[in-house]
Amino acid sequence: MAKPLKKLVSCVVLDLDGTLLNTDGVLSEVLKGILGKYGKEWDGREAQKTIGKTSLEAAAAIVEEYGLPCGNDEFLAELYPVFSAQLCNIKPLPGANRLLKHLSCHGVPMALASNSLRGSIESKISYQQGWKDYFSVIVGGDEVTAGKPSPEIFLEAAKRLNREPSSCLVIEDSIPGLTAGKAAGMEVVVVPSVPKQTDLYTPAADEVINSLLDLQPEKWGLPPFQDWIEGTLPTEPWYIGGPVIKGFGRGSKVLGIPTANLSTKGHSSLLSEHPLGVYFGWAGLSTRGVYKMVMSTGWNPYFNNTEKTIEPWLLHEFNEDFYGEELRLVIVGYIRPEVNFSSLESLIEKIHEDRRIAERALDLPLYSKYRDDPYLNSPLHSESNHS
Ligand code: ADP
Ligand code: RBF
Ligand code: MG
């Protein structure tokens, strides 16, 4: 694939919550508890209204949305101590550690620029191993007169990095952050934390990517990742299993590509630890054997599904269906994000290319060793043993 250079930058300015850290996961749990006390049920649908905002703005949005009988400050005062006690449970988003390590190894200066209070940024990163040393500059919402979408936080970060705004690459997950970065005159890559709405970002963003795994630093004149192997990115193996369920009946009929769907229920935490996309690995069917496998997880953008699916294509000719049989997957590597296509033919062609990449890669010792993983044909037990 051609990778035209977009623009040369010399440093990277990163947002924290929703970009590097899965703050929302922990925040949702805390909000669930507090709203419960008011007799309300947090459904996460309003999460979007809080993304990229200062704490006070986010609190105001929630107080209004749920019609809470308290002031914004009062709500925040109630939320703050509970949330603060949970900062240690916030996990890095997929690809965050890999990206930070890579840029740091290559001496690319990095700044954190967040609407959160400086103190809160520092506590959050104190729980992530090595993160304190990655950032030569940190700018918090309380260090400027206006938070994002004002460009001030980013301009201050550039100033402290001693760089021109035009040589900074911003990585952001939210609209206010994107607006702020562009207003500061910077290049902005968006990794949306709300899926399925890329069109909200594309007009303004210099690039929209599905996850940090898909960032190509060389597009910005930064050192490329060197961990891709023959079109694949090795991941720590992850394990999913369950009975094969009925899908949309479309795989074989429309694409000529049967996929033995697994239920996404019960796997939501595993799925949130990994970006949606195309992966490969080994598939075990207890009475039949172990096979190479290439799969997609996500919304099938071409078909615009309203439900997430897990769809492994076993790279073997079967003479019959095996609905209801126990299927075990060991997923060992990542290939690409799910994307939309202008025609069914191009979707099919791409999936066949994925198949070729997976088939070849699975012969490499790095990946072939998992063929013997006992999980692939062990008796039924809970998934939690393996996560
Ligand atoms: P659905 O929408 O119900 O998943 P598909 O058209 O995708 O229907 O067909 C999937 C079914 O085909 C699987 O559940 C399985 O029983 C069968 N099947 C046959 N060969 C394969 C294969 N190589 N990989 C996956 N499933 C296969
Ligand atoms: N669907 C998409 O809309 N976009 C994709 O990029 C995409 N990639 C896939 C890659 C593989 C390896 C497989 C097995 C499926 C992929 N699909 C993708 C899903 C496909 O649309 C789905 O299996 C069929 O619609 C049947 O439900
Ligand atoms: Mg299927």
mmCIF file of N, CA and C in Angstrom, residues 259-343:
data_model
loop_
_atom_site.group_PDB
_atom_site.id
_atom_site.type_symbol
_atom_site.label_atom_id
_atom_site.label_comp_id
_atom_site.label_asym_id
_atom_site.label_seq_id
_atom_site.Cartn_x
_atom_site.Cartn_y
_atom_site.Cartn_z
ATOM 1 N N THR A 259 -18.995 -17.988 7.830
ATOM 2 C CA THR A 259 -18.350 -17.626 9.094
ATOM 3 C C THR A 259 -19.136 -18.231 10.246
ATOM 4 N N ALA A 260 -18.444 -18.951 11.100
ATOM 5 C CA ALA A 260 -19.083 -19.655 12.215
ATOM 6 C C ALA A 260 -19.227 -18.691 13.394
ATOM 7 N N ASN A 261 -20.329 -17.937 13.406
ATOM 8 C CA ASN A 261 -20.471 -16.856 14.382
ATOM 9 C C ASN A 261 -20.506 -17.347 15.824
ATOM 10 N N LEU A 262 -19.853 -16.560 16.699
ATOM 11 C CA LEU A 262 -19.939 -16.784 18.141
ATOM 12 C C LEU A 262 -20.770 -15.655 18.731
ATOM 13 N N SER A 263 -21.465 -15.936 19.826
ATOM 14 C CA SER A 263 -22.221 -14.884 20.501
ATOM 15 C C SER A 263 -21.252 -13.854 21.094
ATOM 16 N N THR A 264 -21.613 -12.575 21.012
ATOM 17 C CA THR A 264 -20.752 -11.556 21.632
ATOM 18 C C THR A 264 -21.070 -11.431 23.116
ATOM 19 N N LYS A 265 -22.212 -12.001 23.538
ATOM 20 C CA LYS A 265 -22.589 -11.916 24.964
ATOM 21 C C LYS A 265 -21.558 -12.673 25.797
ATOM 22 N N GLY A 266 -21.171 -12.061 26.903
ATOM 23 C CA GLY A 266 -20.184 -12.717 27.752
ATOM 24 C C GLY A 266 -18.757 -12.434 27.313
ATOM 25 N N HIS A 267 -18.583 -11.826 26.142
ATOM 26 C CA HIS A 267 -17.221 -11.505 25.701
ATOM 27 C C HIS A 267 -16.993 -10.003 25.628
ATOM 28 N N SER A 268 -17.914 -9.217 26.224
ATOM 29 C CA SER A 268 -17.827 -7.770 26.011
ATOM 30 C C SER A 268 -16.547 -7.178 26.596
ATOM 31 N N SER A 269 -16.073 -7.729 27.716
ATOM 32 C CA SER A 269 -14.865 -7.129 28.280
ATOM 33 C C SER A 269 -13.642 -7.488 27.430
ATOM 34 N N LEU A 270 -13.613 -8.735 26.932
ATOM 35 C CA LEU A 270 -12.522 -9.117 26.023
ATOM 36 C C LEU A 270 -12.531 -8.251 24.776
ATOM 37 N N LEU A 271 -13.739 -8.045 24.232
ATOM 38 C CA LEU A 271 -13.832 -7.259 22.998
ATOM 39 C C LEU A 271 -13.408 -5.816 23.239
ATOM 40 N N SER A 272 -13.657 -5.294 24.451
ATOM 41 C CA SER A 272 -13.275 -3.901 24.675
ATOM 42 C C SER A 272 -11.768 -3.763 24.910
ATOM 43 N N GLU A 273 -11.116 -4.889 25.222
ATOM 44 C CA GLU A 273 -9.657 -4.834 25.381
ATOM 45 C C GLU A 273 -8.934 -4.869 24.046
ATOM 46 N N HIS A 274 -9.654 -5.253 23.008
ATOM 47 C CA HIS A 274 -9.041 -5.352 21.684
ATOM 48 C C HIS A 274 -9.847 -4.506 20.710
ATOM 49 N N PRO A 275 -9.151 -3.791 19.827
ATOM 50 C CA PRO A 275 -9.913 -3.021 18.845
ATOM 51 C C PRO A 275 -10.722 -3.985 17.981
ATOM 52 N N LEU A 276 -11.882 -3.519 17.518
ATOM 53 C CA LEU A 276 -12.615 -4.323 16.554
ATOM 54 C C LEU A 276 -11.775 -4.379 15.288
ATOM 55 N N GLY A 277 -11.916 -5.461 14.527
ATOM 56 C CA GLY A 277 -11.123 -5.526 13.305
ATOM 57 C C GLY A 277 -10.952 -6.949 12.831
ATOM 58 N N VAL A 278 -9.964 -7.157 11.967
ATOM 59 C CA VAL A 278 -9.718 -8.468 11.373
ATOM 60 C C VAL A 278 -8.498 -9.106 12.056
ATOM 61 N N TYR A 279 -8.699 -10.303 12.567
ATOM 62 C CA TYR A 279 -7.675 -11.038 13.314
ATOM 63 C C TYR A 279 -7.527 -12.444 12.737
ATOM 64 N N PHE A 280 -6.544 -13.178 13.223
ATOM 65 C CA PHE A 280 -6.398 -14.569 12.794
ATOM 66 C C PHE A 280 -5.835 -15.390 13.938
ATOM 67 N N GLY A 281 -5.911 -16.704 13.763
ATOM 68 C CA GLY A 281 -5.404 -17.589 14.807
ATOM 69 C C GLY A 281 -5.826 -19.010 14.513
ATOM 70 N N TRP A 282 -6.071 -19.760 15.576
ATOM 71 C CA TRP A 282 -6.419 -21.168 15.452
ATOM 72 C C TRP A 282 -7.815 -21.415 15.997
ATOM 73 N N ALA A 283 -8.538 -22.334 15.342
ATOM 74 C CA ALA A 283 -9.899 -22.666 15.753
ATOM 75 C C ALA A 283 -9.981 -24.145 16.058
ATOM 76 N N GLY A 284 -10.567 -24.489 17.204
ATOM 77 C CA GLY A 284 -10.741 -25.897 17.564
ATOM 78 C C GLY A 284 -12.218 -26.263 17.636
ATOM 79 N N LEU A 285 -12.573 -27.380 16.978
ATOM 80 C CA LEU A 285 -13.927 -27.940 17.097
ATOM 81 C C LEU A 285 -13.729 -29.303 17.739
ATOM 82 N N SER A 286 -14.352 -29.521 18.892
ATOM 83 C CA SER A 286 -13.972 -30.664 19.733
ATOM 84 C C SER A 286 -13.973 -32.005 19.001
ATOM 85 N N THR A 287 -14.967 -32.248 18.154
ATOM 86 C CA THR A 287 -15.043 -33.573 17.526
ATOM 87 C C THR A 287 -14.362 -33.613 16.164
ATOM 88 N N ARG A 288 -13.830 -32.468 15.700
ATOM 89 C CA ARG A 288 -13.328 -32.437 14.325
ATOM 90 C C ARG A 288 -11.827 -32.167 14.217
ATOM 91 N N GLY A 289 -11.326 -31.196 14.996
ATOM 92 C CA GLY A 289 -9.905 -30.908 14.885
ATOM 93 C C GLY A 289 -9.590 -29.436 15.068
ATOM 94 N N VAL A 290 -8.343 -29.090 14.739
ATOM 95 C CA VAL A 290 -7.877 -27.709 14.869
ATOM 96 C C VAL A 290 -7.563 -27.174 13.480
ATOM 97 N N TYR A 291 -8.022 -25.962 13.192
ATOM 98 C CA TYR A 291 -7.880 -25.391 11.849
ATOM 99 C C TYR A 291 -7.345 -23.969 11.928
ATOM 100 N N LYS A 292 -6.716 -23.535 10.832
ATOM 101 C CA LYS A 292 -6.365 -22.124 10.704
ATOM 102 C C LYS A 292 -7.655 -21.313 10.607
ATOM 103 N N MET A 293 -7.593 -20.067 11.008
ATOM 104 C CA MET A 293 -8.812 -19.271 11.066
ATOM 105 C C MET A 293 -8.499 -17.798 10.854
ATOM 106 N N VAL A 294 -9.357 -17.113 10.096
ATOM 107 C CA VAL A 294 -9.257 -15.655 9.962
ATOM 108 C C VAL A 294 -10.640 -15.099 10.288
ATOM 109 N N MET A 295 -10.722 -14.003 11.017
ATOM 110 C CA MET A 295 -12.039 -13.568 11.496
ATOM 111 C C MET A 295 -12.186 -12.057 11.548
ATOM 112 N N SER A 296 -13.440 -11.631 11.608
ATOM 113 C CA SER A 296 -13.672 -10.212 11.853
ATOM 114 C C SER A 296 -14.498 -10.066 13.128
ATOM 115 N N THR A 297 -14.240 -8.980 13.879
ATOM 116 C CA THR A 297 -15.133 -8.610 14.971
ATOM 117 C C THR A 297 -15.545 -7.181 14.707
ATOM 118 N N GLY A 298 -16.836 -6.915 14.834
ATOM 119 C CA GLY A 298 -17.261 -5.530 14.634
ATOM 120 C C GLY A 298 -18.639 -5.417 14.042
ATOM 121 N N TRP A 299 -18.834 -4.331 13.324
ATOM 122 C CA TRP A 299 -20.172 -3.941 12.868
ATOM 123 C C TRP A 299 -20.397 -4.249 11.399
ATOM 124 N N ASN A 300 -19.439 -4.905 10.742
ATOM 125 C CA ASN A 300 -19.543 -5.126 9.291
ATOM 126 C C ASN A 300 -19.971 -3.843 8.563
ATOM 127 N N PRO A 301 -19.100 -2.850 8.529
ATOM 128 C CA PRO A 301 -19.498 -1.551 7.988
ATOM 129 C C PRO A 301 -20.183 -1.633 6.616
ATOM 130 N N TYR A 302 -19.784 -2.606 5.807
ATOM 131 C CA TYR A 302 -20.396 -2.706 4.483
ATOM 132 C C TYR A 302 -21.894 -2.987 4.599
ATOM 133 N N PHE A 303 -22.268 -3.754 5.612
ATOM 134 C CA PHE A 303 -23.677 -4.105 5.810
ATOM 135 C C PHE A 303 -24.324 -3.247 6.893
ATOM 136 N N ASN A 304 -23.509 -2.391 7.528
ATOM 137 C CA ASN A 304 -23.996 -1.477 8.549
ATOM 138 C C ASN A 304 -24.841 -2.179 9.608
ATOM 139 N N ASN A 305 -24.334 -3.277 10.128
ATOM 140 C CA ASN A 305 -25.046 -4.014 11.185
ATOM 141 C C ASN A 305 -25.307 -3.117 12.386
ATOM 142 N N THR A 306 -26.382 -3.420 13.118
ATOM 143 C CA THR A 306 -26.605 -2.672 14.353
ATOM 144 C C THR A 306 -26.035 -3.438 15.544
ATOM 145 N N GLU A 307 -25.636 -4.689 15.312
ATOM 146 C CA GLU A 307 -25.029 -5.460 16.398
ATOM 147 C C GLU A 307 -23.627 -5.884 16.018
ATOM 148 N N LYS A 308 -22.767 -5.879 17.019
ATOM 149 C CA LYS A 308 -21.411 -6.377 16.828
ATOM 150 C C LYS A 308 -21.450 -7.875 16.575
ATOM 151 N N THR A 309 -20.559 -8.380 15.738
ATOM 152 C CA THR A 309 -20.483 -9.833 15.547
ATOM 153 C C THR A 309 -19.035 -10.310 15.689
ATOM 154 N N ILE A 310 -18.910 -11.608 15.982
ATOM 155 C CA ILE A 310 -17.602 -12.285 15.961
ATOM 156 C C ILE A 310 -17.729 -13.365 14.896
ATOM 157 N N GLU A 311 -16.953 -13.245 13.802
ATOM 158 C CA GLU A 311 -17.171 -14.116 12.654
ATOM 159 C C GLU A 311 -15.901 -14.790 12.150
ATOM 160 N N PRO A 312 -15.591 -15.976 12.683
ATOM 161 C CA PRO A 312 -14.419 -16.698 12.209
ATOM 162 C C PRO A 312 -14.720 -17.526 10.955
ATOM 163 N N TRP A 313 -13.833 -17.407 9.989
ATOM 164 C CA TRP A 313 -13.884 -18.239 8.796
ATOM 165 C C TRP A 313 -12.812 -19.303 8.982
ATOM 166 N N LEU A 314 -13.223 -20.557 9.126
ATOM 167 C CA LEU A 314 -12.270 -21.644 9.306
ATOM 168 C C LEU A 314 -11.693 -22.006 7.941
ATOM 169 N N LEU A 315 -10.377 -22.046 7.839
ATOM 170 C CA LEU A 315 -9.746 -22.216 6.533
ATOM 171 C C LEU A 315 -9.631 -23.702 6.193
ATOM 172 N N HIS A 316 -10.782 -24.290 5.963
ATOM 173 C CA HIS A 316 -10.895 -25.725 5.728
ATOM 174 C C HIS A 316 -12.238 -25.968 5.038
ATOM 175 N N GLU A 317 -12.301 -26.963 4.157
ATOM 176 C CA GLU A 317 -13.574 -27.316 3.518
ATOM 177 C C GLU A 317 -14.332 -28.302 4.397
ATOM 178 N N PHE A 318 -15.518 -27.920 4.829
ATOM 179 C CA PHE A 318 -16.351 -28.853 5.602
ATOM 180 C C PHE A 318 -17.491 -29.333 4.702
ATOM 181 N N ASN A 319 -17.930 -30.558 4.944
ATOM 182 C CA ASN A 319 -19.016 -31.074 4.118
ATOM 183 C C ASN A 319 -20.386 -30.744 4.681
ATOM 184 N N GLU A 320 -20.397 -30.156 5.887
ATOM 185 C CA GLU A 320 -21.691 -29.889 6.536
ATOM 186 C C GLU A 320 -21.567 -28.709 7.482
ATOM 187 N N ASP A 321 -22.709 -28.207 7.899
ATOM 188 C CA ASP A 321 -22.737 -27.148 8.916
ATOM 189 C C ASP A 321 -22.385 -27.717 10.281
ATOM 190 N N PHE A 322 -21.966 -26.866 11.186
ATOM 191 C CA PHE A 322 -21.720 -27.338 12.563
ATOM 192 C C PHE A 322 -22.292 -26.367 13.581
ATOM 193 N N TYR A 323 -23.492 -25.872 13.303
ATOM 194 C CA TYR A 323 -24.190 -25.006 14.265
ATOM 195 C C TYR A 323 -24.337 -25.729 15.593
ATOM 196 N N GLY A 324 -24.169 -24.990 16.695
ATOM 197 C CA GLY A 324 -24.368 -25.558 18.025
ATOM 198 C C GLY A 324 -23.120 -26.237 18.578
ATOM 199 N N GLU A 325 -22.163 -26.566 17.712
ATOM 200 C CA GLU A 325 -20.950 -27.216 18.228
ATOM 201 C C GLU A 325 -20.071 -26.202 18.971
ATOM 202 N N GLU A 326 -19.299 -26.707 19.927
ATOM 203 C CA GLU A 326 -18.430 -25.855 20.740
ATOM 204 C C GLU A 326 -17.185 -25.471 19.924
ATOM 205 N N LEU A 327 -17.025 -24.178 19.717
ATOM 206 C CA LEU A 327 -15.898 -23.675 18.918
ATOM 207 C C LEU A 327 -14.951 -22.904 19.831
ATOM 208 N N ARG A 328 -13.673 -23.207 19.732
ATOM 209 C CA ARG A 328 -12.671 -22.508 20.545
ATOM 210 C C ARG A 328 -11.728 -21.750 19.632
ATOM 211 N N LEU A 329 -11.444 -20.497 19.981
ATOM 212 C CA LEU A 329 -10.513 -19.701 19.180
ATOM 213 C C LEU A 329 -9.345 -19.224 20.031
ATOM 214 N N VAL A 330 -8.143 -19.360 19.498
ATOM 215 C CA VAL A 330 -6.983 -18.680 20.065
ATOM 216 C C VAL A 330 -6.565 -17.648 19.021
ATOM 217 N N ILE A 331 -6.702 -16.383 19.398
ATOM 218 C CA ILE A 331 -6.422 -15.306 18.455
ATOM 219 C C ILE A 331 -5.004 -14.808 18.704
ATOM 220 N N VAL A 332 -4.184 -14.819 17.672
ATOM 221 C CA VAL A 332 -2.746 -14.556 17.880
ATOM 222 C C VAL A 332 -2.215 -13.311 17.187
ATOM 223 N N GLY A 333 -3.002 -12.765 16.244
ATOM 224 C CA GLY A 333 -2.489 -11.593 15.548
ATOM 225 C C GLY A 333 -3.586 -10.773 14.907
ATOM 226 N N TYR A 334 -3.213 -9.538 14.607
ATOM 227 C CA TYR A 334 -4.132 -8.539 14.052
ATOM 228 C C TYR A 334 -3.736 -8.271 12.605
ATOM 229 N N ILE A 335 -4.707 -8.052 11.745
ATOM 230 C CA ILE A 335 -4.398 -7.739 10.344
ATOM 231 C C ILE A 335 -4.767 -6.303 9.972
ATOM 232 N N ARG A 336 -6.013 -5.903 10.246
ATOM 233 C CA ARG A 336 -6.447 -4.571 9.798
ATOM 234 C C ARG A 336 -7.771 -4.218 10.456
ATOM 235 N N PRO A 337 -8.185 -2.951 10.371
ATOM 236 C CA PRO A 337 -9.515 -2.599 10.870
ATOM 237 C C PRO A 337 -10.582 -3.056 9.872
ATOM 238 N N GLU A 338 -11.802 -3.218 10.324
ATOM 239 C CA GLU A 338 -12.916 -3.427 9.388
ATOM 240 C C GLU A 338 -13.171 -2.117 8.663
ATOM 241 N N VAL A 339 -13.437 -2.191 7.385
ATOM 242 C CA VAL A 339 -13.717 -0.955 6.650
ATOM 243 C C VAL A 339 -14.922 -1.154 5.744
ATOM 244 N N ASN A 340 -15.383 -0.046 5.158
ATOM 245 C CA ASN A 340 -16.455 -0.126 4.183
ATOM 246 C C ASN A 340 -15.854 -0.300 2.791
ATOM 247 N N PHE A 341 -16.614 -0.806 1.863
ATOM 248 C CA PHE A 341 -16.120 -0.994 0.502
ATOM 249 C C PHE A 341 -17.154 -0.461 -0.471
ATOM 250 N N SER A 342 -16.688 -0.056 -1.670
ATOM 251 C CA SER A 342 -17.623 0.512 -2.632
ATOM 252 C C SER A 342 -18.378 -0.575 -3.379
ATOM 253 N N SER A 343 -17.900 -1.824 -3.290
ATOM 254 C CA SER A 343 -18.642 -2.896 -3.952
ATOM 255 C C SER A 343 -18.447 -4.190 -3.180
#
